[in-house]
Tab-separated table of C-alpha atoms in Angstrom:
chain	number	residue	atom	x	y	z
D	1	UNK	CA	-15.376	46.903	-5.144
D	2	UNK	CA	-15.494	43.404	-5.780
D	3	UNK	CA	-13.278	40.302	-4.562
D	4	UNK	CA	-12.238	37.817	-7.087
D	5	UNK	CA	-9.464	35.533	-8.421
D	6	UNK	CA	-6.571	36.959	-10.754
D	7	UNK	CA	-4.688	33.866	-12.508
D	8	UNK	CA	-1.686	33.940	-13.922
D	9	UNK	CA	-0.228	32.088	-16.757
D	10	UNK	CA	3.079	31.763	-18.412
D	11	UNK	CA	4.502	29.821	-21.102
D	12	UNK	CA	1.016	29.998	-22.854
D	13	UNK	CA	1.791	33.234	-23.761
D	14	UNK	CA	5.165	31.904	-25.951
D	15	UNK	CA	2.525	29.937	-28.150
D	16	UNK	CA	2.030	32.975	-31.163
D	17	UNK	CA	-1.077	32.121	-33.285
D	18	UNK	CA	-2.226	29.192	-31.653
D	19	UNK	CA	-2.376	31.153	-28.461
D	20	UNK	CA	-5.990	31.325	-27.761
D	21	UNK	CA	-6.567	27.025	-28.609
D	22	UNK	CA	-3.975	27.015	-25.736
D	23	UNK	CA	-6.032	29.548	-23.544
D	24	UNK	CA	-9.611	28.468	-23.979
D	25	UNK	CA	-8.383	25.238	-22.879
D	26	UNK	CA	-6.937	26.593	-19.832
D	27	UNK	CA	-9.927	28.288	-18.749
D	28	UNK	CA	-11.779	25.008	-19.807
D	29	UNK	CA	-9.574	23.136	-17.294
D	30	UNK	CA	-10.119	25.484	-14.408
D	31	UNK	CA	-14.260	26.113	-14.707
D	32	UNK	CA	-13.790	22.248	-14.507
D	33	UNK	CA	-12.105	21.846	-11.962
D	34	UNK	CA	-13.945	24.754	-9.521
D	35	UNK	CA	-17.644	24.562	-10.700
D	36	UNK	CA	-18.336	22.594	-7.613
D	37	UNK	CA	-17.880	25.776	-5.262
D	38	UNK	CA	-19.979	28.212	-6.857
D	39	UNK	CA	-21.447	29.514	-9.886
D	40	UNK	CA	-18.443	31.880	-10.901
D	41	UNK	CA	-17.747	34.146	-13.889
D	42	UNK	CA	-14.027	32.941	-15.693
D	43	UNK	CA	-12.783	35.690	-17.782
D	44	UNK	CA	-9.902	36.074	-20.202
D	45	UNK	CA	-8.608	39.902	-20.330
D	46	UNK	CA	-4.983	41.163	-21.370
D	47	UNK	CA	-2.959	38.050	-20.672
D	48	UNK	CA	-5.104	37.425	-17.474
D	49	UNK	CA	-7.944	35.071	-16.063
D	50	UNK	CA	-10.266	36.361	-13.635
D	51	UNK	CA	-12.557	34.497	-11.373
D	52	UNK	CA	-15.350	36.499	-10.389
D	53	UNK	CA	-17.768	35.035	-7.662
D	54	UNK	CA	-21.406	35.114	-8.470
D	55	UNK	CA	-22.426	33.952	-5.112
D	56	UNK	CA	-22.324	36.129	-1.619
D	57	UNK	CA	-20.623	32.870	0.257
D	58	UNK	CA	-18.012	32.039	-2.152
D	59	UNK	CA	-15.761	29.713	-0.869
D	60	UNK	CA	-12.423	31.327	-1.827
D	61	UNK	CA	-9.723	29.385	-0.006
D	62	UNK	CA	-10.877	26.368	-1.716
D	63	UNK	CA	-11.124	27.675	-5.167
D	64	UNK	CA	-7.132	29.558	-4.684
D	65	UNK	CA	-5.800	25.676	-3.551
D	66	UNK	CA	-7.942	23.768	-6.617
D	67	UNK	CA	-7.185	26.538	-9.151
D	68	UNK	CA	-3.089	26.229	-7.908
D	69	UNK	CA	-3.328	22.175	-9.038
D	70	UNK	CA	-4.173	23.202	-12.290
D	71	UNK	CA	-1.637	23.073	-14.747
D	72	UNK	CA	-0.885	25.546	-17.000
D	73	UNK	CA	-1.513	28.222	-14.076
D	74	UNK	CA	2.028	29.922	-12.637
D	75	UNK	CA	0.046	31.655	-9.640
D	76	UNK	CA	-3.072	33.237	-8.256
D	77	UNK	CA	-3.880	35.923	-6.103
D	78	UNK	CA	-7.137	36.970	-3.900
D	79	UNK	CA	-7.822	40.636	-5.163
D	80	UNK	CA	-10.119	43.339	-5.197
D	81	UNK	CA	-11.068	44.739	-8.512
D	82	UNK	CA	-12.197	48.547	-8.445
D	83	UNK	CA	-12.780	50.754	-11.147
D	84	UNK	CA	-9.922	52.719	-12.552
D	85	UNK	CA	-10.319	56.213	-10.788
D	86	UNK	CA	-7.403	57.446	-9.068
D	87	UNK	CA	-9.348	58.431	-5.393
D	88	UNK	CA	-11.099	54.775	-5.492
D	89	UNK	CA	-7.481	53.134	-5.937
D	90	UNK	CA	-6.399	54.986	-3.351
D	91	UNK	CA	-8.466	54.456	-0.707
D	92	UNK	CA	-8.823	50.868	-1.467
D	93	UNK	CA	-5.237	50.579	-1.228
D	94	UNK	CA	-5.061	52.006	2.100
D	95	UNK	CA	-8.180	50.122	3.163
D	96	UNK	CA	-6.105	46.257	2.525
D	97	UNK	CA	-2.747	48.008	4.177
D	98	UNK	CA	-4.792	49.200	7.322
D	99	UNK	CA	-6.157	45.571	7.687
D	100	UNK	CA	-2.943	43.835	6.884
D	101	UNK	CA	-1.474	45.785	9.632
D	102	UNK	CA	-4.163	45.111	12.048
D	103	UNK	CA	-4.374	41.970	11.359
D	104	UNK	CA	-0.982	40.744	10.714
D	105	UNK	CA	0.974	43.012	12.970
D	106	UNK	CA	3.185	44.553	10.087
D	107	UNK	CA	5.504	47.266	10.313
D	108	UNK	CA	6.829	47.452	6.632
D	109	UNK	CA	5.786	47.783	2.737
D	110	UNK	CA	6.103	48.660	-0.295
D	111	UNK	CA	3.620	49.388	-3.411
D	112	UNK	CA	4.404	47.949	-7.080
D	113	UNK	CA	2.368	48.852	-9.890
D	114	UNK	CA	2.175	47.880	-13.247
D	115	UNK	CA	0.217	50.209	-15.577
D	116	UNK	CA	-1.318	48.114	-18.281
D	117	UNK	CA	-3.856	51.268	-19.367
D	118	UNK	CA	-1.265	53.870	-20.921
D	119	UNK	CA	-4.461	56.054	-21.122
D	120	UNK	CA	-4.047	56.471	-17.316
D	121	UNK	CA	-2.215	59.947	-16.841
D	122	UNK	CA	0.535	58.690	-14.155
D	123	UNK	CA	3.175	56.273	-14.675
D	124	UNK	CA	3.941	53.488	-12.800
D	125	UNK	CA	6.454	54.599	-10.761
D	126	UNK	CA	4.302	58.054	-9.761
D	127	UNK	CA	1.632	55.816	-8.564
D	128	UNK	CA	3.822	53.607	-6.696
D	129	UNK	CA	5.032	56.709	-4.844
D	130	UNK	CA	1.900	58.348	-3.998
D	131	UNK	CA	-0.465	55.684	-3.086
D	132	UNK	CA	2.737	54.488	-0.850
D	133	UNK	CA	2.553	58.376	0.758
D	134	UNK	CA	-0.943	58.390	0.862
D	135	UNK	CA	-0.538	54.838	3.147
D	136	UNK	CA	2.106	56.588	5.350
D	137	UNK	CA	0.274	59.612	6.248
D	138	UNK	CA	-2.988	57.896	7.475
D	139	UNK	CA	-1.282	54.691	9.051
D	140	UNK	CA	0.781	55.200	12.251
D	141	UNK	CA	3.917	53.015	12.524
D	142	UNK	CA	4.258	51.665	9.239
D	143	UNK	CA	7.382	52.843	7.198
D	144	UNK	CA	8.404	51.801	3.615
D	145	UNK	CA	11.309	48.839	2.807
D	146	UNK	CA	11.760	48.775	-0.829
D	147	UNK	CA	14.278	45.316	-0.010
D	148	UNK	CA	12.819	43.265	2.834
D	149	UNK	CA	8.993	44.947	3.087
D	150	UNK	CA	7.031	42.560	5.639
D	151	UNK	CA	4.300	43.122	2.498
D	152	UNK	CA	4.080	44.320	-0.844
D	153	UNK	CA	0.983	45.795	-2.024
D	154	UNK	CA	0.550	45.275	-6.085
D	155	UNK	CA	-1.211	47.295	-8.220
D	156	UNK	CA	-2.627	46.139	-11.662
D	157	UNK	CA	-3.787	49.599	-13.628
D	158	UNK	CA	-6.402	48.109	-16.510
D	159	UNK	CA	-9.667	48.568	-17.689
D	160	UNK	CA	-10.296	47.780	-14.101
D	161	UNK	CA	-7.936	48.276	-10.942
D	162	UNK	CA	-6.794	45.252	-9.403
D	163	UNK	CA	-5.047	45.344	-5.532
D	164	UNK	CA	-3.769	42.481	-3.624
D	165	UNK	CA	-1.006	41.510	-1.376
D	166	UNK	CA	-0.844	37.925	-1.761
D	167	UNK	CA	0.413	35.822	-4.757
D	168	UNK	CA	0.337	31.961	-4.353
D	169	UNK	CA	2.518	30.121	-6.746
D	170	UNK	CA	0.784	27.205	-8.954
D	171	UNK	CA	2.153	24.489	-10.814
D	172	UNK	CA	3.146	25.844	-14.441
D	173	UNK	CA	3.710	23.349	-17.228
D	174	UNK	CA	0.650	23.565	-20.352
D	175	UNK	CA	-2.942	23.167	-19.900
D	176	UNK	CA	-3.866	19.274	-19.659
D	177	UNK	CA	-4.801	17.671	-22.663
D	178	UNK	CA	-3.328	20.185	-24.758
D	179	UNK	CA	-0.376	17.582	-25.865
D	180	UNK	CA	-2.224	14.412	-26.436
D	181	UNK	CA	-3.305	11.384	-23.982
D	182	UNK	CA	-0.706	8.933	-22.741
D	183	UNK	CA	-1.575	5.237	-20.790
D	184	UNK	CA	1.050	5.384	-17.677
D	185	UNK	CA	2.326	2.079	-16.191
D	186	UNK	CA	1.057	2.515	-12.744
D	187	UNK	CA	2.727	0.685	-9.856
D	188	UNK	CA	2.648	1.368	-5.892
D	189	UNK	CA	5.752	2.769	-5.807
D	190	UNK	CA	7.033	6.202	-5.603
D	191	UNK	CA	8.218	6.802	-9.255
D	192	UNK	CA	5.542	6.508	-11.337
D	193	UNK	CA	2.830	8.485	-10.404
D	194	UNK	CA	5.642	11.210	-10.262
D	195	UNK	CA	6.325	10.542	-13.603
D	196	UNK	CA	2.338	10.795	-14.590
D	197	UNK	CA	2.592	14.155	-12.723
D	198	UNK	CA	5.366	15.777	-14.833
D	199	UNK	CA	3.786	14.206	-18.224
D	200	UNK	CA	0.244	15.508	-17.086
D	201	UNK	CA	2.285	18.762	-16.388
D	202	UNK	CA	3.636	19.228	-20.089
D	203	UNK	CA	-0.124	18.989	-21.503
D	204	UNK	CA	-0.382	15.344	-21.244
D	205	UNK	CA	-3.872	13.610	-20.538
D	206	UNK	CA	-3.195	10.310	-18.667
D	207	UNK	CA	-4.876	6.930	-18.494
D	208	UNK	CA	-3.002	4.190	-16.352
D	209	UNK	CA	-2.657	0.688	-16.346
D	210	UNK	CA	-1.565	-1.090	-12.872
D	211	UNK	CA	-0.853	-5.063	-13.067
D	212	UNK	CA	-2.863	-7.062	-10.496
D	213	UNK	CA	-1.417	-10.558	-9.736
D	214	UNK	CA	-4.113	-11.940	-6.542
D	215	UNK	CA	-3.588	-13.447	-4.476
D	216	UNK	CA	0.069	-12.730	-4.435
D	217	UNK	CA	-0.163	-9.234	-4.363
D	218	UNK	CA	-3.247	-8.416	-1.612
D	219	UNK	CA	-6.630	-6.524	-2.357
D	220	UNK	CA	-4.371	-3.465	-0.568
D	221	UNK	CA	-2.483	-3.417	-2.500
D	222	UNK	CA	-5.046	-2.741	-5.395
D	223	UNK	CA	-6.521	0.312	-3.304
D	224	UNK	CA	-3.037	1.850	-2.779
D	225	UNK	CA	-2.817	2.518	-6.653
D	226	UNK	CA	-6.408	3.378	-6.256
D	227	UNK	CA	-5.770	6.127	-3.864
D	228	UNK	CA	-2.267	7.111	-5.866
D	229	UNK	CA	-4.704	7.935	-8.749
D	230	UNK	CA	-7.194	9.798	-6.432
D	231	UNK	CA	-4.351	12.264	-5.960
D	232	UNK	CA	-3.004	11.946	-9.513
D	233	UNK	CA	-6.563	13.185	-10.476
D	234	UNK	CA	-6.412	16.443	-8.199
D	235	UNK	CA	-3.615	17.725	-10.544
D	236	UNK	CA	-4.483	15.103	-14.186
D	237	UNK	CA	-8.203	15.515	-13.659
D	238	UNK	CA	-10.433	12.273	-14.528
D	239	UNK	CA	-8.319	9.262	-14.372
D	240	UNK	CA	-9.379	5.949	-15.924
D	241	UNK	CA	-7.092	3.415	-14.143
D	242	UNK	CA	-6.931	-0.402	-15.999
D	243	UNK	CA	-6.523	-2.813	-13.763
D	244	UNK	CA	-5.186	-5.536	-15.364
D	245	UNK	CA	-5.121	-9.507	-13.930
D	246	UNK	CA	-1.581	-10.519	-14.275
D	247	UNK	CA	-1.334	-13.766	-12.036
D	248	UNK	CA	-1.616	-16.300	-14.803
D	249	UNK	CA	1.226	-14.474	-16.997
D	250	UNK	CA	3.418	-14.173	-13.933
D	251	UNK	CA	3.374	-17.798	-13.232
D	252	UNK	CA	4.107	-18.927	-17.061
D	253	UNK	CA	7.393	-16.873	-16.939
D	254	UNK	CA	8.165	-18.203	-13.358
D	255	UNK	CA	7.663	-21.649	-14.456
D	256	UNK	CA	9.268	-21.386	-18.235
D	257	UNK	CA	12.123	-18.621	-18.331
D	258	UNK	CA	15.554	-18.409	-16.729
D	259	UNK	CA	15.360	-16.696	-13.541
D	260	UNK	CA	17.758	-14.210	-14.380
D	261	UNK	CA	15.448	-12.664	-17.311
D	262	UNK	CA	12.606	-12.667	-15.667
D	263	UNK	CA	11.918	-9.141	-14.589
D	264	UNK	CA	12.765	-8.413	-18.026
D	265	UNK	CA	10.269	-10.737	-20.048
D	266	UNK	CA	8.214	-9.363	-17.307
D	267	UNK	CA	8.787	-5.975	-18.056
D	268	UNK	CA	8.504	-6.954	-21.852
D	269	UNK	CA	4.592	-8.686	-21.398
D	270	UNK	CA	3.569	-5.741	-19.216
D	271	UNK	CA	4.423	-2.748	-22.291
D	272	UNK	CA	2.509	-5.396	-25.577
D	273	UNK	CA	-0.463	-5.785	-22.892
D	274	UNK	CA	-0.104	-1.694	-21.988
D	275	UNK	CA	0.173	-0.947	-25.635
D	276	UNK	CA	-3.017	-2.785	-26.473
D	277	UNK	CA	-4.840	-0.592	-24.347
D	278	UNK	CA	-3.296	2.355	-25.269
D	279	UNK	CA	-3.637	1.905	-28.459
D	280	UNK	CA	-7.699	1.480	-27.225
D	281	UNK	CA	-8.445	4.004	-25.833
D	282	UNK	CA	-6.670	6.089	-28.193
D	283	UNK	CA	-3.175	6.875	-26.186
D	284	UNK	CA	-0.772	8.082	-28.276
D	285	UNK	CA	2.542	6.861	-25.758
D	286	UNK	CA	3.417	4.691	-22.857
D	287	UNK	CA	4.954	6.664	-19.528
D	288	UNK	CA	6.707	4.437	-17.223
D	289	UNK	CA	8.490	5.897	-14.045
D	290	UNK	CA	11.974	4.152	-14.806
D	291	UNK	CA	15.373	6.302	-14.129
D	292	UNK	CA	18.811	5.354	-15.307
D	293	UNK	CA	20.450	2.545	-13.478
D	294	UNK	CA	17.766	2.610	-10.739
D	295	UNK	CA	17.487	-1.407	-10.772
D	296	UNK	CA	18.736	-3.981	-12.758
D	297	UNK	CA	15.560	-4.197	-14.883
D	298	UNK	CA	16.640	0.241	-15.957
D	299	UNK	CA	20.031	-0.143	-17.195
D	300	UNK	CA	20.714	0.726	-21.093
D	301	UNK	CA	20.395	-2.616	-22.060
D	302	UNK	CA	17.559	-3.584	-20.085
D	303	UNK	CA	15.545	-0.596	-21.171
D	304	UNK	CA	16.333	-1.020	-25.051
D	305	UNK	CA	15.157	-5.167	-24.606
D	306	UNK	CA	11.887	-3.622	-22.989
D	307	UNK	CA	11.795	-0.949	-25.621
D	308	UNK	CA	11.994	-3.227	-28.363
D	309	UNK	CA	8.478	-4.808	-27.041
D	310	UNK	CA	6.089	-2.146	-28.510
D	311	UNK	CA	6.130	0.200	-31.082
D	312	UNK	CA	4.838	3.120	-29.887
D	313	UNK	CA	7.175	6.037	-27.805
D	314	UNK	CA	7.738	5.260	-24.625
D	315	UNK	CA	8.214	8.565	-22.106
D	316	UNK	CA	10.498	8.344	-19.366
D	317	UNK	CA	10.321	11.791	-17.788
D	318	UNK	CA	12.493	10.495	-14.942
D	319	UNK	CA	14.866	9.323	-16.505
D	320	UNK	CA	17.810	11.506	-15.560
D	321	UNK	CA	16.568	11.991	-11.965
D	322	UNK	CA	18.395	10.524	-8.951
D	323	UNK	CA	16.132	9.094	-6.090
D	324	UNK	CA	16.777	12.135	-3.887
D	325	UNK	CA	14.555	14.499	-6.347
D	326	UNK	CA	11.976	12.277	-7.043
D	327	UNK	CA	11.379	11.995	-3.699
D	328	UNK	CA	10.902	15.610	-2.955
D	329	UNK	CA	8.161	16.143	-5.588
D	330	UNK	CA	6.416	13.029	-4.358
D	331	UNK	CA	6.228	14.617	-1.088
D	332	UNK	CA	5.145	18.264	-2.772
D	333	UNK	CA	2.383	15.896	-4.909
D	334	UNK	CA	1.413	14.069	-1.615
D	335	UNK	CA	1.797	10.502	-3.104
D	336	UNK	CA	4.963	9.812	-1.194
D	337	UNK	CA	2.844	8.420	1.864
D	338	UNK	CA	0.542	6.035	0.085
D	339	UNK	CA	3.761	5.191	-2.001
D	340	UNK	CA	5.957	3.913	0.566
D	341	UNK	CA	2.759	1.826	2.437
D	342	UNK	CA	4.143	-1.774	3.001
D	343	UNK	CA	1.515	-3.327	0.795
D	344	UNK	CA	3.893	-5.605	-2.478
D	345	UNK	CA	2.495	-4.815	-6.307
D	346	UNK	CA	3.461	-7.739	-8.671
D	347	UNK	CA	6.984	-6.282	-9.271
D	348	UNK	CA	8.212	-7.694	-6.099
D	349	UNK	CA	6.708	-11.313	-5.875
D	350	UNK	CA	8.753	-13.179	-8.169
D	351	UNK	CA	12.725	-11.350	-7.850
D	352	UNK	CA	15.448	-12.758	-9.191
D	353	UNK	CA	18.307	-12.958	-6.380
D	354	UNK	CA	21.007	-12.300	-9.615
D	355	UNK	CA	19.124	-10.413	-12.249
D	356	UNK	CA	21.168	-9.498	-15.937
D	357	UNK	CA	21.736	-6.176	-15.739
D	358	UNK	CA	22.910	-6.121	-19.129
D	359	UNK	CA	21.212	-8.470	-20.610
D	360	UNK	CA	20.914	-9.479	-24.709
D	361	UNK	CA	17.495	-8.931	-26.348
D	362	UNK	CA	18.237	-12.639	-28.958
D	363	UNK	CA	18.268	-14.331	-25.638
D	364	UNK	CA	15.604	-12.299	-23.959
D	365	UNK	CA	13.673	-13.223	-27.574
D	366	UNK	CA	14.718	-16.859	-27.766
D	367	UNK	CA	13.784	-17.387	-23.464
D	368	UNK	CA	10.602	-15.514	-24.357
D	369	UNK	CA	9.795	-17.871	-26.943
D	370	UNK	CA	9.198	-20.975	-25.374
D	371	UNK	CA	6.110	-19.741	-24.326
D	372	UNK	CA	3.076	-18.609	-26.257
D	373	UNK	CA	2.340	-15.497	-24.503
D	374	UNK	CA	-0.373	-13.633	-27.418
D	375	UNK	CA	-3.541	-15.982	-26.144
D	376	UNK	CA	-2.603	-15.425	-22.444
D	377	UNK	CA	-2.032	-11.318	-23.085
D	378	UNK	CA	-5.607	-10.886	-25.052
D	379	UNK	CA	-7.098	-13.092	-22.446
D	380	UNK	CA	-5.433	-10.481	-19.943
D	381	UNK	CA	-6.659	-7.379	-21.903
D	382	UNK	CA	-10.102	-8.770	-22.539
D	383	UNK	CA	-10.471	-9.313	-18.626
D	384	UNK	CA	-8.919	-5.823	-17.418
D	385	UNK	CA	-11.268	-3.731	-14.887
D	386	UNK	CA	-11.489	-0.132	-15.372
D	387	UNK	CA	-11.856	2.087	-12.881
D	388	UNK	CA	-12.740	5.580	-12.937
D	389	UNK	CA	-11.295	7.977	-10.496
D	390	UNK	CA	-12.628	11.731	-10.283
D	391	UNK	CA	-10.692	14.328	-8.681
């Protein structure tokens, strides 16, 4: 009898031929992402992933909450993995339900199998019943609840037997890096590193860009977006974060463009420097964490001036979310602390008090104009800091 990790995955299994590109990279992500706690076996077996331990001190509770980050995983369970002989199943099974009982003080159960080896000579439903039976008659108290059980013990009928009574639910989406790398316009607020999240989610590998503008915005202010990234990188793995100096670029548009327009030239200068370093590092798209009619600077007409900047896509994966539900998976992510910290990032030094909210990209093009902004954005790009955060 041996304890190990089951993982689950889901939509991987959609993916046909290509299947197995999809699921080698999965179980690349997740020997990455645990090979710190352990030397550790990761298997792929009839839709499954097992971890199995190869040390005696094997620090499981760790490995369950890193392995749940990973994306592409729907949900893990602790289990113990026996050999497929009907006696051994069932006294392993009453084994867990006498120490759940014990230890947790439960009065109720039930037992769900699924029979995966159709050489085994009961079904599903007969082994449900008589392991359950086999539970009642050698634990006193405990009575079955097939709606409202206080716990369900699972059986998984294989090449192997695998029991367990807890099932932890992970974060979905495809396995990271699976779709391509995108360069993510990283402020300190709460929307974008949301929006990295949910693009990291769908397969995404992220790079990000934040816009540095000392000493107006404080050296705080830097290490807020450094620590968003640190917990970007516990779900998007390795994060290289370009810090860009923005000060000099600020001021021109200050000094030379109507006030009114100039979060939007703004805006405009921050995607051509962004897309030079996507295009860089080899990013395929830009992610910003703009929603629809958020600010002034995210109405239709404001996002098709900025839009009309750069030529590659831009992803906006918030962009039919209200405030209210952004919010809530900032808190689930744990950036929405560090996000709301009262430390300014260059969006909010220069504001307009009346900014066009449907503004008119000839005049954002002809205000734009008067200065020549291509010396001052290579300068910018050529003097960019990059930072590499591990998760």
């Amino acid at each position: 009898m041996n304890k190990i990790i089951l993982v689950r995955y889901g939509e991987i299994i959609l993916k046909g031929l290509n299947r197995p590109v999809f699921e080698d990279k999965l179980i690349g992500n997740i020997k990455s992402a645990i090979f710190k706690f352990g030397k550790a076996k990761v298997i792929k077996s009839q839709g499954r992933i097992y971890i199995e331990p190869q040390d005696e001190n094997y620090d499981f509770d760790s490995v369950l909450a890193k392995v749940a980050k990973v994306f592409g995983v729907v949900s893990v369970s602790p289990v113990w993995k026996v050999e497929t002989d009907y006696e051994t199943i069932k006294a392993t099974s009453l084994k867990m339900a006498s120490k759940l009982v014990e230890e947790k003080g439960y009065k109720t159960f039930k037992v769900e199998t699924k029979r995966g080896n159709k050489r085994f000579p009961m079904q599903s439903p007969e082994i449900s019943a008589d392991v359950g039976g086999f539970i009642l008659e050698n634990i006193e108290g405990l009575s079955v609840d097939v709606k409202n059980p206080d716990f369900i013990l699972y059986l998984e009928v294989r090449e192997s037997t695998y029991i367990y009574s807890e099932m932890f639910k992970a974060q979905g989406g495809m396995p990271l890096g699976s779709n391509g790398k995108a360069l993510l316009l990283l402020s300190g607020g709460i929307d974008s590193p949301v929006a990295g999240w949910m693009m990291g989610k769908r397969g995404v590998e992220i790079e990000a860009i934040h816009f540095y503008s000392y000493p107006y915005t404080s050296e705080r202010a830097k290490q807020k977006v450094i620590d968003l990234a640190q917990i970007m990188a516990q779900y998007c793995g390795k994060i290289r974060l370009h810090v860009v100096p923005f000060t000099e670029i600020q001021l021109k548009i200050n000094d030379n463009c109507p006030e009114e327009q100039l979060t939007i030239i703004m805006r405009r200068i921050m995607m051509k420097i962004a897309e030079q370093v996507a295009e860089k590092v080899n990013a395929m798209a830009l992610i910003t964490g703009e929603s629809m009619g958020q600010v002034a600077s995210q109405t239709m007409q404001s996002l098709y001036c900025t839009d009309a900047a750069v030529n590659m896509p831009v992803f906006r994966p918030l962009i039919g979310m209200d405030k209210v539900e952004v919010v809530d998976i900032a808190r689930r992510i744990e950036t929405f602390d560090t996000s709301v910290l009262p430390y300014e990032d260059c969006c909010t030094v220069f504001v307009a008090k009346h900014p066009q909210t449907k503004p008119k990209l000839e005049k954002i093009l002809e205000s734009e104009s008067v200065v020549d902004f291509e010396p001052l954005i290579n300068t910018a790009v050529e003097n960019t800091e990059v930072i590499i955060i591990k998760p």
